[in-house]
């Protein structure tokens, strides 16, 4: 390594230059082939200085470093050059203390006034004297090992420095101290010696040899040189009076030696005309110097175009300008050779745009506009067509546009060029293309062969038999449909719909008109070609819609039962989770006993769980078990989820209860009215209680009120709830319905009801009971003679048991009336649901399908936890179980409070929420948003907060928040910004840790992101204006327009004003380039901040990707699932399960206004993926048949089938219920027919 240290004799800044070669075998420049280094800037390694916005801050800043790194572009050399520029050591305020005569005078006069006798005869020192004295202090400390302190009462010190210079001396390493000093008796006759204040000099390393690395040595050497510069800048009279000779040695020779420029070939006899000055822009454009020989100028040009081929026209223009200015035949000959090889200069590009009447500043010119302008001008001026075509060739080369170039060259090589030549589009039908050909032939017969070649390419690309026949015979064959016609034929407006939907439209039209099958197949083939759909082509060729996979080796699909595509994706995901699937299939081993649920207080999701919720949750798990069993054993390619399972999955218990309450309010009894012409089933809510201010709980005192103008009947179905569930349950239910009532109430009542709602799990029993009339007998009545059931007269006991002395022994207010347990199994299985009941469930499923994704997932996990036994409890009482262990992590937030302390809060999380609203991101950028520091409101002020993860679950779920709200339009919209996924992510960077390195990297990353936000904001200011032009372009255009107007002297536009605008345009363009470069650099810093192996221990592999296509209000879902054992991705799209042959469909962004986008992601821990993920679980049972419904059955003797009412979750035999409880192994029994009824 070679190092040179230098400083500037004007600004006193310091420069450190070092050059290092990558290996000992390198052939460093200069060589015969490379007479000089050609250094390229390395932004990734550089650290440019950041200037503060406030000039005062910028001037006060003295610790900045500007580091620029370069590398020689010559392969055999590849030298690394590092240039570091640092500010002067002596800060501006200190320099003022040393050279400002007024400040010097003030200090000296103060010292003299304090001891006039001592300073008698001393005058005010000159700045040169002070600089000389300080230089002596520094040199003595640097080069003289004997340490001689400076006495604070030294006359020179007091007169020249004094107390105002204390900060400077401390910065230079001088230390205040005390020592014994003898004073002259005439000043202190009563003392022989006193303790005296001194300044101890700094302690440099006297053994150090250049290059010096000791910081004290470097500081003192830098200050010594700066003092010499300051001394040389003093007036001559001061320098002569100081009698000290200072001289500076130029660093040019040392720099030239290190950089290999000591003896380069020079142009000593240059014949330059106004171009050979050091300020001419052509030289820095090429990275050359004004005295370069022509050979070196040519060498510089060649290296520039190799390193930066995109800007070759600018380099060629600079070379041409220097050749002309020097009148160099060698350079001019070389320029001609470059132009003959096809290269064009920036001047040629400007002239080409000018020839077509286009402005170069119009950066948004598209290809079609340029081509159209050329064709229009060529038609108007046929004689100028060669010049116009040459201009078009140059523009095509400048824009790297093949489309423009082939028009200019009259060469057509592909389908897109053929369309452009004929002036047609991709959806133009074959018949119109032939018509366009005939028109072009009439306009210019010379283009006939070119046009026929274009049609040949179109026919080949489209596989159009009609065009091929026309080319061969001149007669157009039967014209095939294009995509537009095909979609119109099927009545499809949305081209983003799935292939299955297109096929459904085909099959529907075919059923209506079988005679039109040929026309329909033609339309379907056109859509298949447009989409390049293997699915549709497979159907057209074989009549099959999916590839045939062995049943025992391939997952089954799930039928869509009505807007349930997201539900199907979710169920497929849960099925692939082996521990969860095993839990569901062996549910009885995990099931929570209902008696235990009633006797203990359980907390799931930070709230207490009631017996009713446990019953509903277990019903859900049995439904899930039934589905999983069919998915394992079905001999069909897909199975159909039951409506009841869909309802339980999509609707949480509170939402379901609210829907049923709203659907059962009516003004008459027993008729409950209609909704959309359909009878409403279910009970009315109990009377709405009015909360009185005197009752703090809002429960004890109630009054009956009207419901929508209809007086509530005191004898309602609520009385049966008392009979069946007991007073506690019934009144708690009444309280719940009161809280969810949609009636208008006062603000005070709302607040009281909200307090009850927040504490509804802990509501105390009421102090008094309101007696209700007993429930009338509701035994079944005899059915008609034609009824198929022979047991139709069996009574159904629903009333509470009463002992013979009930009348004489009335119940107290605290007693609970409980329904008696049935003595035997139900006499017959439940009856099939009526159409009204099925429709009601279906409507609830449709409402549930509109629930938020996270709400559905939370509902599933909550029900799974409610249904099973706990393995333990955490200190807060939260249940710990298999679901919690598998899917839940813990995260901790750190919030700075107003006192300077830090508050922490740790809690469970089931998924991480990331946002892509601000623009495209990769998965790490999105995750950073969930953990980076941000401002939150604390006690009325904004305080910083950040989050870490204290525990990671084996299954990590990430919700991509895509639905945003547009406040201006007042509507929701879906963000389609691309999220770049990674198959493996490392979560180490987000973990809670005391590691100093991790914490420091986080802070640096936050600082860079804040800088990036500011840079992006500045870029936005420079690039977006109301005129859709950037600020530099706007200023440049303004300057050109005003320059034209300036010819009119009456307008008074001065040249200085135009120069200022041009200067502003150049400065803003440079600033924009610097901002763009810094954005790239900072983004690179952020992306590589955690790339070390030390942050790659916690690996998670991508397992599932939920995809949504559509808008914020509608669309379609499917899911991609990774099979790690088979190294395969599958696409689960309702009934279809197919292998993914091109994984780019999962990871890459697709074009369009509504592209498919990832909506929910699942990552699994890498070292547990084989235990966690098992997508294929099949044991095909050919004897398993679709379920039997609407069947007449005998009494189920000896089989205790327990059913639960959908609304109350209590045992019932009235035809409404859920799944029978049965072990996993019983589902495949062949002795008896098993059915399930809703």
JSON list of C-alpha atoms in Angstrom, two decimals, residues 323-469:
[
{"chain": "A", "resi": 323, "resn": "UNK", "atom": "CA", "xyz": [-10.26, 16.82, -32.02]},
{"chain": "A", "resi": 324, "resn": "UNK", "atom": "CA", "xyz": [-11.64, 19.97, -33.59]},
{"chain": "A", "resi": 325, "resn": "UNK", "atom": "CA", "xyz": [-10.20, 22.26, -30.94]},
{"chain": "A", "resi": 326, "resn": "UNK", "atom": "CA", "xyz": [-6.73, 20.76, -31.19]},
{"chain": "A", "resi": 327, "resn": "UNK", "atom": "CA", "xyz": [-6.97, 20.41, -34.98]},
{"chain": "A", "resi": 328, "resn": "UNK", "atom": "CA", "xyz": [-5.64, 16.93, -34.41]},
{"chain": "A", "resi": 329, "resn": "UNK", "atom": "CA", "xyz": [-5.68, 14.77, -37.54]},
{"chain": "A", "resi": 330, "resn": "UNK", "atom": "CA", "xyz": [-5.15, 11.63, -35.45]},
{"chain": "A", "resi": 331, "resn": "UNK", "atom": "CA", "xyz": [-8.16, 12.31, -33.24]},
{"chain": "A", "resi": 332, "resn": "UNK", "atom": "CA", "xyz": [-10.33, 13.42, -36.14]},
{"chain": "A", "resi": 333, "resn": "UNK", "atom": "CA", "xyz": [-9.50, 10.21, -38.03]},
{"chain": "A", "resi": 334, "resn": "UNK", "atom": "CA", "xyz": [-10.35, 8.15, -34.96]},
{"chain": "A", "resi": 335, "resn": "UNK", "atom": "CA", "xyz": [-13.69, 10.00, -34.59]},
{"chain": "A", "resi": 336, "resn": "UNK", "atom": "CA", "xyz": [-14.58, 9.19, -38.22]},
{"chain": "A", "resi": 337, "resn": "UNK", "atom": "CA", "xyz": [-13.80, 5.52, -37.60]},
{"chain": "A", "resi": 338, "resn": "UNK", "atom": "CA", "xyz": [-16.04, 5.49, -34.53]},
{"chain": "A", "resi": 339, "resn": "UNK", "atom": "CA", "xyz": [-18.91, 7.07, -36.46]},
{"chain": "A", "resi": 340, "resn": "UNK", "atom": "CA", "xyz": [-18.50, 4.60, -39.31]},
{"chain": "A", "resi": 341, "resn": "UNK", "atom": "CA", "xyz": [-18.92, 1.75, -36.82]},
{"chain": "A", "resi": 342, "resn": "UNK", "atom": "CA", "xyz": [-22.41, 3.02, -35.97]},
{"chain": "A", "resi": 343, "resn": "UNK", "atom": "CA", "xyz": [-21.71, 5.19, -32.96]},
{"chain": "A", "resi": 344, "resn": "UNK", "atom": "CA", "xyz": [-23.38, 8.57, -32.73]},
{"chain": "A", "resi": 345, "resn": "UNK", "atom": "CA", "xyz": [-22.55, 11.58, -30.64]},
{"chain": "A", "resi": 346, "resn": "UNK", "atom": "CA", "xyz": [-24.84, 13.56, -28.36]},
{"chain": "A", "resi": 347, "resn": "UNK", "atom": "CA", "xyz": [-24.71, 16.34, -30.97]},
{"chain": "A", "resi": 348, "resn": "UNK", "atom": "CA", "xyz": [-26.00, 13.90, -33.61]},
{"chain": "A", "resi": 349, "resn": "UNK", "atom": "CA", "xyz": [-28.83, 12.89, -31.27]},
{"chain": "A", "resi": 350, "resn": "UNK", "atom": "CA", "xyz": [-29.87, 16.51, -30.74]},
{"chain": "A", "resi": 351, "resn": "UNK", "atom": "CA", "xyz": [-29.81, 17.18, -34.48]},
{"chain": "A", "resi": 352, "resn": "UNK", "atom": "CA", "xyz": [-31.85, 14.03, -35.15]},
{"chain": "A", "resi": 353, "resn": "UNK", "atom": "CA", "xyz": [-34.61, 15.13, -32.80]},
{"chain": "A", "resi": 354, "resn": "UNK", "atom": "CA", "xyz": [-34.48, 18.59, -34.33]},
{"chain": "A", "resi": 355, "resn": "UNK", "atom": "CA", "xyz": [-34.82, 17.14, -37.86]},
{"chain": "A", "resi": 356, "resn": "UNK", "atom": "CA", "xyz": [-38.10, 15.49, -36.86]},
{"chain": "A", "resi": 357, "resn": "UNK", "atom": "CA", "xyz": [-39.32, 18.59, -35.07]},
{"chain": "A", "resi": 358, "resn": "UNK", "atom": "CA", "xyz": [-39.11, 16.94, -31.67]},
{"chain": "A", "resi": 359, "resn": "UNK", "atom": "CA", "xyz": [-37.71, 18.46, -28.50]},
{"chain": "A", "resi": 360, "resn": "UNK", "atom": "CA", "xyz": [-35.00, 16.53, -26.75]},
{"chain": "A", "resi": 361, "resn": "UNK", "atom": "CA", "xyz": [-36.34, 17.75, -23.42]},
{"chain": "A", "resi": 362, "resn": "UNK", "atom": "CA", "xyz": [-39.58, 15.84, -24.09]},
{"chain": "A", "resi": 363, "resn": "UNK", "atom": "CA", "xyz": [-38.44, 12.78, -22.16]},
{"chain": "A", "resi": 364, "resn": "UNK", "atom": "CA", "xyz": [-41.86, 11.09, -22.22]},
{"chain": "A", "resi": 365, "resn": "UNK", "atom": "CA", "xyz": [-41.94, 10.65, -25.98]},
{"chain": "A", "resi": 366, "resn": "UNK", "atom": "CA", "xyz": [-43.16, 7.16, -26.80]},
{"chain": "A", "resi": 367, "resn": "UNK", "atom": "CA", "xyz": [-42.14, 5.04, -29.76]},
{"chain": "A", "resi": 368, "resn": "UNK", "atom": "CA", "xyz": [-45.43, 5.34, -31.60]},
{"chain": "A", "resi": 369, "resn": "UNK", "atom": "CA", "xyz": [-45.33, 9.16, -31.47]},
{"chain": "A", "resi": 370, "resn": "UNK", "atom": "CA", "xyz": [-41.78, 9.27, -32.86]},
{"chain": "A", "resi": 371, "resn": "UNK", "atom": "CA", "xyz": [-42.60, 6.80, -35.65]},
{"chain": "A", "resi": 372, "resn": "UNK", "atom": "CA", "xyz": [-45.80, 8.64, -36.48]},
{"chain": "A", "resi": 373, "resn": "UNK", "atom": "CA", "xyz": [-43.94, 11.95, -36.69]},
{"chain": "A", "resi": 374, "resn": "UNK", "atom": "CA", "xyz": [-41.37, 10.40, -39.03]},
{"chain": "A", "resi": 375, "resn": "UNK", "atom": "CA", "xyz": [-44.01, 8.87, -41.30]},
{"chain": "A", "resi": 376, "resn": "UNK", "atom": "CA", "xyz": [-45.94, 12.13, -41.45]},
{"chain": "A", "resi": 377, "resn": "UNK", "atom": "CA", "xyz": [-42.88, 14.22, -42.36]},
{"chain": "A", "resi": 378, "resn": "UNK", "atom": "CA", "xyz": [-41.66, 11.64, -44.88]},
{"chain": "A", "resi": 379, "resn": "UNK", "atom": "CA", "xyz": [-45.07, 11.67, -46.58]},
{"chain": "A", "resi": 380, "resn": "UNK", "atom": "CA", "xyz": [-45.01, 15.49, -46.74]},
{"chain": "A", "resi": 381, "resn": "UNK", "atom": "CA", "xyz": [-41.40, 15.69, -48.01]},
{"chain": "A", "resi": 382, "resn": "UNK", "atom": "CA", "xyz": [-40.52, 12.51, -49.97]},
{"chain": "A", "resi": 383, "resn": "UNK", "atom": "CA", "xyz": [-37.18, 13.95, -51.11]},
{"chain": "A", "resi": 384, "resn": "UNK", "atom": "CA", "xyz": [-36.05, 14.36, -47.51]},
{"chain": "A", "resi": 385, "resn": "UNK", "atom": "CA", "xyz": [-36.94, 10.78, -46.56]},
{"chain": "A", "resi": 386, "resn": "UNK", "atom": "CA", "xyz": [-33.29, 9.54, -46.55]},
{"chain": "A", "resi": 387, "resn": "UNK", "atom": "CA", "xyz": [-32.25, 12.30, -44.12]},
{"chain": "A", "resi": 388, "resn": "UNK", "atom": "CA", "xyz": [-35.34, 11.73, -41.99]},
{"chain": "A", "resi": 389, "resn": "UNK", "atom": "CA", "xyz": [-34.73, 7.97, -41.96]},
{"chain": "A", "resi": 390, "resn": "UNK", "atom": "CA", "xyz": [-31.13, 8.54, -40.83]},
{"chain": "A", "resi": 391, "resn": "UNK", "atom": "CA", "xyz": [-32.41, 10.79, -38.04]},
{"chain": "A", "resi": 392, "resn": "UNK", "atom": "CA", "xyz": [-34.89, 8.07, -37.05]},
{"chain": "A", "resi": 393, "resn": "UNK", "atom": "CA", "xyz": [-32.06, 5.53, -36.96]},
{"chain": "A", "resi": 394, "resn": "UNK", "atom": "CA", "xyz": [-30.09, 7.75, -34.58]},
{"chain": "A", "resi": 395, "resn": "UNK", "atom": "CA", "xyz": [-33.13, 8.23, -32.31]},
{"chain": "A", "resi": 396, "resn": "UNK", "atom": "CA", "xyz": [-33.79, 4.50, -32.31]},
{"chain": "A", "resi": 397, "resn": "UNK", "atom": "CA", "xyz": [-30.18, 3.88, -31.32]},
{"chain": "A", "resi": 398, "resn": "UNK", "atom": "CA", "xyz": [-30.36, 6.55, -28.63]},
{"chain": "A", "resi": 399, "resn": "UNK", "atom": "CA", "xyz": [-33.54, 5.07, -27.11]},
{"chain": "A", "resi": 400, "resn": "UNK", "atom": "CA", "xyz": [-32.41, 1.47, -27.62]},
{"chain": "A", "resi": 401, "resn": "UNK", "atom": "CA", "xyz": [-35.70, 0.88, -29.42]},
{"chain": "A", "resi": 402, "resn": "UNK", "atom": "CA", "xyz": [-35.81, -2.05, -31.80]},
{"chain": "A", "resi": 403, "resn": "UNK", "atom": "CA", "xyz": [-39.23, -0.92, -32.93]},
{"chain": "A", "resi": 404, "resn": "UNK", "atom": "CA", "xyz": [-37.93, 2.46, -34.11]},
{"chain": "A", "resi": 405, "resn": "UNK", "atom": "CA", "xyz": [-34.81, 0.91, -35.64]},
{"chain": "A", "resi": 406, "resn": "UNK", "atom": "CA", "xyz": [-36.64, -1.61, -37.77]},
{"chain": "A", "resi": 407, "resn": "UNK", "atom": "CA", "xyz": [-38.98, 1.11, -39.10]},
{"chain": "A", "resi": 408, "resn": "UNK", "atom": "CA", "xyz": [-35.93, 3.18, -39.95]},
{"chain": "A", "resi": 409, "resn": "UNK", "atom": "CA", "xyz": [-34.14, 0.20, -41.53]},
{"chain": "A", "resi": 410, "resn": "UNK", "atom": "CA", "xyz": [-37.25, -1.36, -43.10]},
{"chain": "A", "resi": 411, "resn": "UNK", "atom": "CA", "xyz": [-36.32, -4.65, -41.43]},
{"chain": "A", "resi": 412, "resn": "UNK", "atom": "CA", "xyz": [-38.95, -6.82, -39.72]},
{"chain": "A", "resi": 413, "resn": "UNK", "atom": "CA", "xyz": [-37.83, -9.79, -37.65]},
{"chain": "A", "resi": 414, "resn": "UNK", "atom": "CA", "xyz": [-40.55, -10.52, -35.10]},
{"chain": "A", "resi": 415, "resn": "UNK", "atom": "CA", "xyz": [-44.28, -10.39, -34.41]},
{"chain": "A", "resi": 416, "resn": "UNK", "atom": "CA", "xyz": [-44.25, -7.01, -32.64]},
{"chain": "A", "resi": 417, "resn": "UNK", "atom": "CA", "xyz": [-42.35, -5.39, -35.50]},
{"chain": "A", "resi": 418, "resn": "UNK", "atom": "CA", "xyz": [-44.78, -6.87, -38.00]},
{"chain": "A", "resi": 419, "resn": "UNK", "atom": "CA", "xyz": [-47.74, -5.37, -36.15]},
{"chain": "A", "resi": 420, "resn": "UNK", "atom": "CA", "xyz": [-46.01, -2.02, -35.97]},
{"chain": "A", "resi": 421, "resn": "UNK", "atom": "CA", "xyz": [-45.15, -2.02, -39.68]},
{"chain": "A", "resi": 422, "resn": "UNK", "atom": "CA", "xyz": [-48.77, -2.59, -40.62]},
{"chain": "A", "resi": 423, "resn": "UNK", "atom": "CA", "xyz": [-50.04, -0.19, -37.96]},
{"chain": "A", "resi": 424, "resn": "UNK", "atom": "CA", "xyz": [-52.30, -2.79, -36.31]},
{"chain": "A", "resi": 425, "resn": "UNK", "atom": "CA", "xyz": [-52.60, -4.18, -32.80]},
{"chain": "A", "resi": 426, "resn": "UNK", "atom": "CA", "xyz": [-52.43, -7.60, -31.24]},
{"chain": "A", "resi": 427, "resn": "UNK", "atom": "CA", "xyz": [-56.22, -7.92, -31.12]},
{"chain": "A", "resi": 428, "resn": "UNK", "atom": "CA", "xyz": [-56.76, -6.89, -34.75]},
{"chain": "A", "resi": 429, "resn": "UNK", "atom": "CA", "xyz": [-58.48, -9.72, -36.62]},
{"chain": "A", "resi": 430, "resn": "UNK", "atom": "CA", "xyz": [-57.00, -11.41, -39.69]},
{"chain": "A", "resi": 431, "resn": "UNK", "atom": "CA", "xyz": [-59.51, -9.96, -42.15]},
{"chain": "A", "resi": 432, "resn": "UNK", "atom": "CA", "xyz": [-58.65, -6.38, -41.21]},
{"chain": "A", "resi": 433, "resn": "UNK", "atom": "CA", "xyz": [-54.91, -7.13, -41.45]},
{"chain": "A", "resi": 434, "resn": "UNK", "atom": "CA", "xyz": [-55.37, -8.19, -45.09]},
{"chain": "A", "resi": 435, "resn": "UNK", "atom": "CA", "xyz": [-57.32, -4.98, -45.74]},
{"chain": "A", "resi": 436, "resn": "UNK", "atom": "CA", "xyz": [-54.46, -2.89, -44.27]},
{"chain": "A", "resi": 437, "resn": "UNK", "atom": "CA", "xyz": [-52.00, -4.70, -46.52]},
{"chain": "A", "resi": 438, "resn": "UNK", "atom": "CA", "xyz": [-53.99, -3.73, -49.60]},
{"chain": "A", "resi": 439, "resn": "UNK", "atom": "CA", "xyz": [-54.07, -0.08, -48.55]},
{"chain": "A", "resi": 440, "resn": "UNK", "atom": "CA", "xyz": [-50.29, 0.02, -48.00]},
{"chain": "A", "resi": 441, "resn": "UNK", "atom": "CA", "xyz": [-49.74, -1.67, -51.37]},
{"chain": "A", "resi": 442, "resn": "UNK", "atom": "CA", "xyz": [-51.75, 1.04, -53.11]},
{"chain": "A", "resi": 443, "resn": "UNK", "atom": "CA", "xyz": [-49.85, 3.82, -51.29]},
{"chain": "A", "resi": 444, "resn": "UNK", "atom": "CA", "xyz": [-46.36, 2.44, -52.04]},
{"chain": "A", "resi": 445, "resn": "UNK", "atom": "CA", "xyz": [-45.92, -0.69, -54.11]},
{"chain": "A", "resi": 446, "resn": "UNK", "atom": "CA", "xyz": [-42.23, -0.78, -53.17]},
{"chain": "A", "resi": 447, "resn": "UNK", "atom": "CA", "xyz": [-43.23, -1.94, -49.69]},
{"chain": "A", "resi": 448, "resn": "UNK", "atom": "CA", "xyz": [-45.16, -4.96, -50.97]},
{"chain": "A", "resi": 449, "resn": "UNK", "atom": "CA", "xyz": [-42.55, -7.59, -50.09]},
{"chain": "A", "resi": 450, "resn": "UNK", "atom": "CA", "xyz": [-41.96, -6.07, -46.67]},
{"chain": "A", "resi": 451, "resn": "UNK", "atom": "CA", "xyz": [-45.70, -6.09, -45.92]},
{"chain": "A", "resi": 452, "resn": "UNK", "atom": "CA", "xyz": [-46.10, -9.73, -47.05]},
{"chain": "A", "resi": 453, "resn": "UNK", "atom": "CA", "xyz": [-43.19, -10.68, -44.81]},
{"chain": "A", "resi": 454, "resn": "UNK", "atom": "CA", "xyz": [-44.94, -8.92, -41.92]},
{"chain": "A", "resi": 455, "resn": "UNK", "atom": "CA", "xyz": [-48.15, -10.88, -42.54]},
{"chain": "A", "resi": 456, "resn": "UNK", "atom": "CA", "xyz": [-46.13, -14.09, -42.71]},
{"chain": "A", "resi": 457, "resn": "UNK", "atom": "CA", "xyz": [-44.71, -13.40, -39.25]},
{"chain": "A", "resi": 458, "resn": "UNK", "atom": "CA", "xyz": [-48.18, -12.61, -37.90]},
{"chain": "A", "resi": 459, "resn": "UNK", "atom": "CA", "xyz": [-49.61, -15.81, -39.36]},
{"chain": "A", "resi": 460, "resn": "UNK", "atom": "CA", "xyz": [-46.77, -17.83, -37.90]},
{"chain": "A", "resi": 461, "resn": "UNK", "atom": "CA", "xyz": [-47.13, -16.27, -34.45]},
{"chain": "A", "resi": 462, "resn": "UNK", "atom": "CA", "xyz": [-50.92, -16.64, -34.35]},
{"chain": "A", "resi": 463, "resn": "UNK", "atom": "CA", "xyz": [-50.91, -20.04, -36.05]},
{"chain": "A", "resi": 464, "resn": "UNK", "atom": "CA", "xyz": [-53.56, -18.54, -38.31]},
{"chain": "A", "resi": 465, "resn": "UNK", "atom": "CA", "xyz": [-54.67, -20.91, -41.05]},
{"chain": "A", "resi": 466, "resn": "UNK", "atom": "CA", "xyz": [-56.67, -18.09, -42.64]},
{"chain": "A", "resi": 467, "resn": "UNK", "atom": "CA", "xyz": [-53.59, -15.88, -43.18]},
{"chain": "A", "resi": 468, "resn": "UNK", "atom": "CA", "xyz": [-51.44, -18.83, -44.27]},
{"chain": "A", "resi": 469, "resn": "UNK", "atom": "CA", "xyz": [-54.04, -19.70, -46.90]}
]
